[in-house]
Coordinates of N, CA, C and O in Angstrom, one line a residue:
M885 N -7.2 -53.3 -12.2 CA -6.9 -52.1 -12.9 C -5.6 -52.3 -13.7 O -4.6 -52.9 -13.1
D886 N -5.5 -51.9 -14.9 CA -4.3 -52.0 -15.7 C -3.2 -51.2 -15.2 O -3.4 -50.1 -14.6
R887 N -2.0 -51.7 -15.3 CA -0.8 -51.0 -14.8 C -0.7 -49.6 -15.4 O -0.3 -48.6 -14.7
R888 N -1.0 -49.5 -16.7 CA -0.9 -48.2 -17.4 C -1.8 -47.2 -16.8 O -1.4 -46.0 -16.5
Y889 N -3.0 -47.6 -16.5 CA -4.0 -46.7 -15.9 C -3.6 -46.3 -14.5 O -3.8 -45.2 -14.0
F890 N -3.0 -47.3 -13.7 CA -2.6 -47.0 -12.4 C -1.5 -46.0 -12.3 O -1.5 -45.0 -11.6
I891 N -0.5 -46.1 -13.2 CA 0.6 -45.2 -13.3 C 0.1 -43.8 -13.7 O 0.5 -42.8 -13.2
F892 N -0.8 -43.8 -14.7 CA -1.4 -42.5 -15.1 C -2.2 -41.8 -14.0 O -2.0 -40.6 -13.8
A893 N -3.0 -42.6 -13.3 CA -3.7 -42.0 -12.1 C -2.8 -41.5 -11.0 O -3.0 -40.5 -10.5
L894 N -1.8 -42.3 -10.8 CA -0.8 -41.9 -9.7 C -0.1 -40.6 -10.1 O 0.1 -39.7 -9.3
T895 N 0.3 -40.5 -11.4 CA 1.0 -39.3 -11.9 C 0.0 -38.1 -11.8 O 0.4 -37.0 -11.4
G896 N -1.2 -38.3 -12.2 CA -2.2 -37.2 -12.1 C -2.5 -36.8 -10.7 O -2.6 -35.6 -10.4
M897 N -2.5 -37.7 -9.7 CA -2.7 -37.3 -8.3 C -1.5 -36.5 -7.8 O -1.7 -35.6 -7.1
A898 N -0.3 -36.9 -8.2 CA 0.9 -36.2 -7.7 C 0.9 -34.8 -8.3 O 1.2 -33.8 -7.6
A899 N 0.5 -34.6 -9.6 CA 0.5 -33.3 -10.2 C -0.6 -32.5 -9.5 O -0.4 -31.3 -9.2
L900 N -1.7 -33.0 -9.2 CA -2.8 -32.3 -8.5 C -2.4 -31.9 -7.1 O -2.7 -30.7 -6.7
L901 N -1.7 -32.8 -6.4 CA -1.2 -32.4 -5.1 C -0.2 -31.3 -5.1 O -0.2 -30.3 -4.3
A902 N 0.7 -31.3 -6.1 CA 1.7 -30.3 -6.3 C 1.0 -28.9 -6.6 O 1.4 -27.9 -6.1
A903 N 0.0 -28.9 -7.5 CA -0.7 -27.7 -7.9 C -1.4 -27.2 -6.7 O -1.4 -25.9 -6.4
T904 N -2.0 -28.0 -5.9 CA -2.8 -27.6 -4.7 C -1.8 -26.9 -3.7 O -2.1 -25.9 -3.1
R905 N -0.6 -27.5 -3.5 CA 0.3 -27.0 -2.6 C 0.8 -25.6 -3.1 O 1.0 -24.7 -2.3
T906 N 1.1 -25.5 -4.4 CA 1.5 -24.2 -4.9 C 0.5 -23.1 -4.8 O 0.7 -22.0 -4.3
L907 N -0.8 -23.4 -5.0 CA -1.9 -22.4 -4.9 C -2.0 -22.0 -3.4 O -2.2 -20.9 -3.1
H908 N -1.9 -23.0 -2.5 CA -2.0 -22.7 -1.1 C -0.9 -21.7 -0.7 O -1.1 -20.8 0.0
A909 N 0.4 -22.0 -1.2 CA 1.5 -21.1 -0.8 C 1.2 -19.7 -1.3 O 1.5 -18.7 -0.6
E910 N 0.7 -19.6 -2.6 CA 0.5 -18.2 -3.1 C -0.6 -17.5 -2.3 O -0.6 -16.3 -2.1
C911 N -1.6 -18.3 -1.9 CA -2.7 -17.6 -1.2 C -2.3 -17.2 0.2 O -2.8 -16.3 0.8
G912 N -1.3 -18.0 0.8 CA -0.9 -17.7 2.2 C 0.0 -16.5 2.2 O 0.2 -15.8 3.3
E913 N 0.7 -16.1 1.1 CA 1.6 -15.0 1.1 C 0.9 -13.7 0.8 O -0.1 -13.7 0.0
M914 N 1.3 -12.6 1.4 CA 0.7 -11.3 1.2 C 1.3 -10.7 0.0 O 2.6 -10.7 -0.2
S915 N 0.5 -10.1 -0.9 CA 1.1 -9.4 -2.1 C 1.6 -8.1 -1.7 O 1.3 -7.6 -0.6
S916 N 2.3 -7.4 -2.6 CA 2.9 -6.1 -2.3 C 1.8 -5.1 -2.0 O 1.9 -4.3 -1.1
I917 N 0.7 -5.1 -2.8 CA -0.4 -4.2 -2.6 C -1.1 -4.5 -1.3 O -1.4 -3.5 -0.5
E918 N -1.3 -5.7 -1.0 CA -2.0 -6.1 0.3 C -1.1 -5.6 1.5 O -1.6 -5.1 2.5
F919 N 0.2 -5.8 1.4 CA 1.1 -5.4 2.4 C 1.0 -3.9 2.7 O 0.9 -3.4 3.8
V920 N 1.0 -3.1 1.6 CA 0.9 -1.6 1.7 C -0.4 -1.2 2.2 O -0.5 -0.4 3.1
E921 N -1.5 -1.9 1.7 CA -2.9 -1.5 2.2 C -3.0 -1.8 3.7 O -3.4 -0.9 4.5
V922 N -2.5 -2.9 4.2 CA -2.6 -3.2 5.6 C -1.7 -2.3 6.4 O -2.2 -1.8 7.5
T923 N -0.5 -2.1 6.0 CA 0.4 -1.2 6.7 C -0.1 0.2 6.8 O -0.1 0.8 7.9
W924 N -0.5 0.8 5.7 CA -0.9 2.2 5.7 C -2.3 2.4 6.5 O -2.4 3.4 7.2
E925 N -3.2 1.5 6.3 CA -4.5 1.6 7.1 C -4.2 1.5 8.6 O -4.7 2.3 9.4
K926 N -3.3 0.6 9.0 CA -3.0 0.5 10.4 C -2.3 1.7 10.9 O -2.6 2.2 12.0
Q927 N -1.3 2.2 10.1 CA -0.6 3.4 10.5 C -1.5 4.6 10.7 O -1.3 5.4 11.6
A928 N -2.4 4.8 9.7 CA -3.4 5.9 9.8 C -4.2 5.8 11.1 O -4.4 6.8 11.8
R929 N -4.7 4.6 11.5 CA -5.4 4.4 12.7 C -4.6 4.7 13.9 O -5.0 5.5 14.8
L930 N -3.4 4.2 14.0 CA -2.5 4.4 15.1 C -2.1 5.9 15.2 O -2.0 6.4 16.3
H931 N -1.9 6.5 14.1 CA -1.5 7.9 14.1 C -2.6 8.8 14.6 O -2.3 9.7 15.5
T932 N -3.8 8.6 14.2 CA -4.9 9.3 14.7 C -5.1 9.1 16.2 O -5.4 10.1 17.0
E933 N -4.9 7.9 16.7 CA -5.0 7.6 18.1 C -3.8 7.9 18.9 O -3.8 7.7 20.2
K934 N -2.8 8.5 18.3 CA -1.5 8.8 19.0 C -0.9 7.6 19.7 O -0.4 7.7 20.8
T935 N -1.0 6.5 19.1 CA -0.4 5.2 19.6 C 0.6 4.6 18.6 O 0.2 3.6 17.9
P936 N 1.8 5.2 18.5 CA 2.7 4.6 17.5 C 3.2 3.2 17.8 O 3.1 2.8 18.9
L937 N 3.7 2.6 16.7 CA 4.3 1.3 16.9 C 5.6 1.4 17.8 O 6.2 2.5 17.8
G938 N 5.9 0.3 18.5 CA 7.2 0.3 19.2 C 8.3 0.3 18.2 O 8.1 0.0 17.0
D939 N 9.6 0.6 18.6 CA 10.7 0.6 17.7 C 10.9 -0.6 16.9 O 11.1 -0.6 15.7
E940 N 10.9 -1.8 17.6 CA 11.1 -3.1 16.9 C 10.1 -3.4 15.8 O 10.4 -3.8 14.7
A941 N 8.8 -3.1 16.2 CA 7.7 -3.3 15.2 C 7.8 -2.4 14.0 O 7.5 -2.7 12.9
F942 N 8.2 -1.1 14.3 CA 8.4 -0.1 13.3 C 9.5 -0.6 12.3 O 9.3 -0.6 11.1
Y943 N 10.7 -0.9 12.9 CA 11.8 -1.2 12.0 C 11.6 -2.5 11.2 O 12.1 -2.7 10.1
A944 N 10.8 -3.4 11.8 CA 10.5 -4.7 11.1 C 9.8 -4.5 9.8 O 9.8 -5.4 8.9
L945 N 9.1 -3.4 9.6 CA 8.4 -3.1 8.3 C 9.4 -2.7 7.2 O 9.0 -2.8 6.0
F946 N 10.6 -2.4 7.5 CA 11.6 -1.9 6.5 C 12.6 -3.0 6.1 O 12.9 -3.9 6.9
S947 N 13.3 -2.8 5.0 CA 14.3 -3.7 4.5 C 15.5 -3.7 5.4 O 15.7 -2.7 6.1
G948 N 16.3 -4.7 5.4 CA 17.6 -4.7 6.2 C 18.5 -3.5 5.9 O 19.0 -2.9 6.8
E949 N 18.6 -3.2 4.6 CA 19.5 -2.0 4.3 C 18.9 -0.7 4.8 O 19.6 0.2 5.3
M950 N 17.6 -0.6 4.8 CA 16.9 0.6 5.3 C 17.0 0.7 6.8 O 17.3 1.8 7.4
Q951 N 16.9 -0.5 7.5 CA 17.1 -0.5 8.9 C 18.5 0.0 9.3 O 18.6 0.7 10.3
K952 N 19.5 -0.5 8.6 CA 20.9 0.0 8.9 C 21.0 1.5 8.9 O 21.6 2.1 9.7
L953 N 20.4 2.0 7.8 CA 20.5 3.5 7.6 C 19.7 4.2 8.7 O 20.1 5.2 9.3
M954 N 18.5 3.7 9.1 CA 17.7 4.3 10.1 C 18.3 4.3 11.5 O 18.1 5.2 12.3
R955 N 19.1 3.2 11.8 CA 19.7 3.0 13.1 C 21.1 3.6 13.2 O 21.7 3.6 14.2
A956 N 21.6 4.1 12.1 CA 23.0 4.7 12.0 C 23.1 5.9 12.9 O 22.1 6.7 13.1
P957 N 24.2 6.2 13.5 CA 24.4 7.4 14.3 C 24.1 8.6 13.5 O 24.5 8.7 12.3
R958 N 23.5 9.6 14.1 CA 23.1 10.8 13.4 C 24.1 11.9 13.7 O 24.6 12.1 14.8
T959 N 24.3 12.7 12.6 CA 25.3 13.8 12.7 C 24.6 15.1 12.2 O 25.0 15.7 11.2
M960 N 23.7 15.6 13.0 CA 23.0 16.8 12.6 C 23.8 18.0 13.1 O 24.3 18.0 14.2
P961 N 23.9 19.0 12.2 CA 24.7 20.2 12.7 C 23.9 20.9 13.8 O 22.7 20.8 13.9
A962 N 24.7 21.6 14.7 CA 24.1 22.2 15.9 C 23.1 23.3 15.5 O 22.1 23.5 16.2
N963 N 23.2 24.0 14.4 CA 22.3 25.1 14.0 C 21.2 24.6 13.0 O 20.6 25.5 12.4
A964 N 21.0 23.3 12.8 CA 20.0 22.8 11.9 C 18.6 23.1 12.5 O 18.4 22.9 13.7
P965 N 17.7 23.6 11.6 CA 16.3 23.8 12.1 C 15.6 22.5 12.5 O 15.9 21.5 11.9
I966 N 14.7 22.6 13.4 CA 14.0 21.4 13.9 C 13.0 20.9 12.9 O 12.9 19.7 12.7
G967 N 12.3 21.7 12.2 CA 11.2 21.3 11.4 C 11.4 21.4 9.9 O 12.5 21.9 9.6
P968 N 10.5 21.0 9.1 CA 9.3 20.3 9.5 C 9.6 18.9 9.8 O 10.5 18.3 9.2
L969 N 8.9 18.3 10.7 CA 9.1 16.9 11.1 C 8.5 16.0 10.0 O 7.5 16.3 9.3
L970 N 9.2 14.8 9.8 CA 8.8 13.9 8.8 C 8.1 12.7 9.5 O 8.7 12.0 10.4
N971 N 6.9 12.4 9.0 CA 6.3 11.1 9.4 C 6.6 10.2 8.3 O 6.3 10.4 7.1
A972 N 7.2 9.0 8.6 CA 7.7 8.1 7.6 C 6.6 7.7 6.6 O 6.9 7.5 5.4
F973 N 5.4 7.5 7.1 CA 4.4 6.9 6.3 C 3.6 8.0 5.5 O 3.0 7.7 4.4
F974 N 3.5 9.2 6.0 CA 2.6 10.2 5.5 C 3.2 11.5 5.0 O 2.6 12.3 4.3
G975 N 4.5 11.7 5.3 CA 5.2 12.8 4.8 C 5.5 13.9 5.8 O 5.3 13.7 7.0
Y976 N 5.9 15.1 5.3 CA 6.3 16.1 6.2 C 5.1 16.9 6.8 O 4.1 17.1 6.2
G977 N 5.3 17.2 8.1 CA 4.3 18.1 8.8 C 3.1 17.3 9.3 O 2.1 18.0 9.7
V978 N 3.1 16.0 9.3 CA 1.9 15.2 9.8 C 2.2 14.8 11.2 O 2.9 13.8 11.5
L979 N 1.8 15.6 12.2 CA 2.1 15.4 13.6 C 1.1 14.3 14.2 O 0.0 14.2 13.6
P980 N 1.5 13.7 15.2 CA 0.6 12.7 15.9 C -0.7 13.3 16.2 O -0.8 14.4 16.6
G981 N -1.7 12.5 15.9 CA -3.1 13.0 16.2 C -3.8 13.6 14.9 O -5.0 13.7 14.9
T982 N -3.0 13.9 13.9 CA -3.5 14.5 12.7 C -4.4 13.4 12.0 O -3.9 12.3 11.8
E983 N -5.6 13.7 11.6 CA -6.4 12.7 10.9 C -5.8 12.5 9.5 O -5.6 13.5 8.7
V984 N -5.6 11.3 9.1 CA -5.1 10.9 7.8 C -6.1 9.9 7.2 O -6.5 8.9 7.8
E985 N -6.5 10.2 6.0 CA -7.4 9.3 5.2 C -6.6 8.6 4.1 O -5.8 9.3 3.4
I986 N -6.7 7.3 4.0 CA -6.1 6.6 3.0 C -7.0 6.4 1.8 O -8.1 6.0 2.0
G987 N -6.5 6.8 0.7 CA -7.3 6.8 -0.6 C -6.9 5.6 -1.4 O -6.7 4.5 -0.8
K988 N -6.8 5.8 -2.7 CA -6.5 4.7 -3.6 C -5.1 4.2 -3.4 O -4.2 5.0 -3.3
I989 N -5.0 2.9 -3.5 CA -3.7 2.2 -3.5 C -3.6 1.4 -4.7 O -4.4 0.5 -5.0
A990 N -2.5 1.6 -5.5 CA -2.4 0.9 -6.8 C -0.9 0.6 -7.1 O -0.1 1.4 -6.8
A991 N -0.7 -0.5 -7.9 CA 0.6 -0.8 -8.3 C 1.0 0.2 -9.5 O 0.2 0.4 -10.4
V992 N 2.2 0.7 -9.4 CA 2.8 1.5 -10.5 C 3.7 0.7 -11.4 O 3.6 0.8 -12.6
S993 N 4.4 -0.2 -10.7 CA 5.3 -1.1 -11.5 C 5.6 -2.3 -10.7 O 5.4 -2.3 -9.5
G994 N 6.1 -3.3 -11.4 CA 6.5 -4.6 -10.7 C 5.4 -5.5 -10.6 O 4.3 -5.2 -11.0
K995 N 5.7 -6.7 -10.1 CA 4.7 -7.7 -9.9 C 5.1 -8.5 -8.6 O 6.2 -8.4 -8.1
D996 N 4.1 -9.3 -8.1 CA 4.4 -10.0 -6.9 C 5.6 -10.9 -7.0 O 5.8 -11.6 -8.0
G997 N 6.4 -10.9 -6.0 CA 7.6 -11.7 -6.0 C 8.8 -10.9 -6.4 O 10.0 -11.2 -6.2
D998 N 8.6 -9.8 -7.1 CA 9.6 -8.9 -7.6 C 9.5 -7.6 -6.9 O 8.5 -7.3 -6.3
P999 N 10.5 -6.7 -7.0 CA 10.4 -5.4 -6.4 C 9.2 -4.7 -7.1 O 8.9 -4.8 -8.3
A1000 N 8.4 -3.9 -6.3 CA 7.2 -3.2 -6.8 C 7.2 -1.8 -6.3 O 7.7 -1.5 -5.2
M1001 N 6.6 -0.9 -7.1 CA 6.4 0.4 -6.7 C 4.9 0.6 -6.5 O 4.1 0.3 -7.5
I1002 N 4.4 1.0 -5.4 CA 3.0 1.1 -5.1 C 2.7 2.6 -4.8 O 3.4 3.2 -4.0
R1003 N 1.6 3.1 -5.4 CA 1.2 4.5 -5.1 C 0.1 4.5 -4.1 O -0.9 3.7 -4.2
V1004 N 0.3 5.3 -3.1 CA -0.7 5.5 -2.0 C -1.2 6.9 -2.0 O -0.4 7.8 -2.0
T1005 N -2.5 7.1 -2.2 CA -3.0 8.5 -2.1 C -3.5 8.7 -0.6 O -4.3 7.9 -0.1
V1006 N -3.0 9.7 0.0 CA -3.4 10.0 1.4 C -4.0 11.4 1.4 O -3.6 12.3 0.6
K1007 N -4.8 11.7 2.4 CA -5.3 13.0 2.6 C -5.1 13.5 4.0 O -5.5 12.7 5.0
H1008 N -4.5 14.6 4.2 CA -4.3 15.2 5.5 C -4.2 16.7 5.4 O -3.9 17.2 4.3
H1009 N -4.7 17.4 6.4 CA -4.7 18.9 6.4 C -5.5 19.4 5.2 O -5.3 20.4 4.6
G1010 N -6.5 18.6 4.8 CA -7.4 19.0 3.7 C -6.8 18.8 2.3 O -7.5 19.2 1.3
E1011 N -5.7 18.3 2.1 CA -5.0 18.1 0.8 C -4.7 16.7 0.5 O -4.3 15.9 1.5
R1012 N -4.7 16.3 -0.7 CA -4.4 15.0 -1.2 C -2.9 15.0 -1.5 O -2.4 15.9 -2.1
H1013 N -2.3 13.8 -1.2 CA -0.8 13.7 -1.4 C -0.6 12.3 -2.0 O -1.3 11.3 -1.6
N1014 N 0.3 12.1 -3.0 CA 0.6 10.8 -3.5 C 2.0 10.4 -3.0 O 3.0 11.2 -3.0
I1015 N 2.0 9.2 -2.5 CA 3.3 8.6 -1.9 C 3.6 7.4 -2.7 O 2.7 6.6 -3.0
L1016 N 4.9 7.2 -3.1 CA 5.3 6.0 -3.8 C 6.1 5.2 -2.8 O 7.0 5.6 -2.1
V1017 N 5.7 3.9 -2.7 CA 6.3 3.0 -1.7 C 7.0 1.9 -2.6 O 6.4 1.2 -3.3
H1018 N 8.4 1.8 -2.4 CA 9.2 0.8 -3.0 C 9.2 -0.5 -2.1 O 9.7 -0.4 -1.0
V1019 N 8.5 -1.5 -2.6 CA 8.4 -2.8 -1.8 C 9.3 -3.9 -2.4 O 9.2 -4.1 -3.6
I1020 N 10.0 -4.5 -1.5 CA 10.8 -5.7 -1.9 C 10.5 -6.9 -1.1 O 9.8 -6.7 0.0
R1021 N 10.9 -8.0 -1.5 CA 10.7 -9.3 -0.7 C 12.0 -9.6 0.0 O 13.1 -9.6 -0.7
E1022 N 12.0 -9.9 1.2 CA 13.1 -10.4 2.0 C 12.6 -11.7 2.6 O 11.8 -11.7 3.5
G1023 N 13.1 -12.8 2.0 CA 12.5 -14.1 2.4 C 11.1 -14.2 1.9 O 10.8 -13.9 0.7
D1024 N 10.2 -14.5 2.7 CA 8.8 -14.6 2.3 C 8.0 -13.4 2.6 O 6.8 -13.3 2.4
D1025 N 8.6 -12.4 3.2 CA 8.0 -11.2 3.7 C 8.2 -10.0 2.8 O 9.3 -9.8 2.3
C1026 N 7.2 -9.1 2.7 CA 7.4 -7.8 2.0 C 8.0 -6.8 3.0 O 7.7 -6.9 4.2
R1027 N 8.9 -6.0 2.5 CA 9.5 -5.0 3.3 C 9.6 -3.7 2.5 O 9.6 -3.7 1.3
I1028 N 9.6 -2.5 3.2 CA 9.7 -1.2 2.6 C 11.1 -0.9 2.3 O 11.9 -0.9 3.3
A1029 N 11.5 -0.7 1.1 CA 12.9 -0.3 0.7 C 13.1 1.2 0.7 O 14.2 1.7 0.9
N1030 N 12.0 1.9 0.3 CA 12.1 3.4 0.3 C 10.6 3.9 0.2 O 9.7 3.2 -0.3
I1031 N 10.5 5.2 0.6 CA 9.2 5.9 0.4 C 9.5 7.2 -0.2 O 10.4 7.9 0.3
I1032 N 8.8 7.6 -1.3 CA 9.1 8.8 -2.0 C 7.8 9.7 -1.8 O 6.7 9.2 -2.2
Y1033 N 8.0 10.9 -1.3 CA 6.8 11.8 -1.0 C 6.6 12.7 -2.2 O 7.4 12.9 -3.1
D1034 N 5.4 13.3 -2.3 CA 5.0 14.1 -3.5 C 5.9 15.3 -3.6 O 5.9 16.0 -4.6
S1035 N 6.6 15.7 -2.5 CA 7.5 16.8 -2.6 C 8.8 16.4 -3.4 O 9.6 17.3 -3.7
G1036 N 9.0 15.1 -3.7 CA 10.2 14.7 -4.3 C 11.2 14.1 -3.4 O 12.2 13.5 -3.8
N1037 N 11.1 14.4 -2.1 CA 12.0 13.9 -1.1 C 11.7 12.5 -0.8 O 10.5 12.0 -1.0
S1038 N 12.7 11.7 -0.3 CA 12.4 10.3 0.0 C 12.9 10.0 1.4 O 13.7 10.8 2.0
L1039 N 12.5 8.9 1.9 CA 12.8 8.5 3.3 C 14.3 8.2 3.3 O 15.0 8.5 4.3
I1040 N 14.9 7.5 2.3 CA 16.3 7.3 2.2 C 17.1 8.6 2.2 O 18.1 8.7 2.9
G1041 N 16.6 9.5 1.4 CA 17.3 10.8 1.4 C 17.3 11.5 2.7 O 18.3 12.1 3.1
H1042 N 16.2 11.4 3.4 CA 16.1 12.0 4.8 C 17.1 11.4 5.7 O 17.8 12.1 6.4
Y1043 N 17.2 10.1 5.8 CA 18.1 9.4 6.7 C 19.5 9.6 6.2 O 20.4 9.7 7.1
R1044 N 19.8 9.7 4.9 CA 21.2 9.9 4.5 C 21.6 11.3 4.9 O 22.8 11.5 5.3
A1045 N 20.8 12.3 4.8 CA 21.1 13.6 5.3 C 21.4 13.7 6.8 O 22.3 14.4 7.2
M1046 N 20.6 12.9 7.5 CA 20.8 12.9 9.0 C 22.0 12.1 9.4 O 22.5 12.4 10.5
T1047 N 22.5 11.2 8.6 CA 23.6 10.3 9.0 C 24.8 10.6 8.2 O 25.9 10.0 8.4
A1048 N 24.8 11.6 7.3 CA 25.9 11.9 6.4 C 26.5 10.7 5.7 O 27.6 10.5 5.6
R1049 N 25.6 9.9 5.2 CA 26.0 8.7 4.4 C 25.7 8.9 3.0 O 24.7 9.3 2.5

């Protein structure tokens, strides 16, 4: 074999191996939409069964900044009304055991590897609701940075009000 052909073949094999490794890495990582689909489907099932995630598993779904806010000491006024209760994934007034149907999940903005906004359509109490999920990457994992409910309220706003931050 001619040296020129040998070097050409060796270079081609190296490029092929690099491309294969890159494709494998992309296939192994979960996209923002897949992350939201898996998370919301699982939460709907657990919610209906009245078997919520443990604290650590719950917090692990959220970004580091969101976790700090969620774990911050709360300063609720003594005369503050109790309700309506907020379910982080489905919105206000969705109590444990309430049947929740997950509808269409679609990207609103962003692309994989970048911050993305994902719309989730859910149905509970006979009504459809649109939820916007802000997903970011921390390391190789997708994390929830914020959730905006169709009422206009957000999960960050909820925790900021509770922690006076």
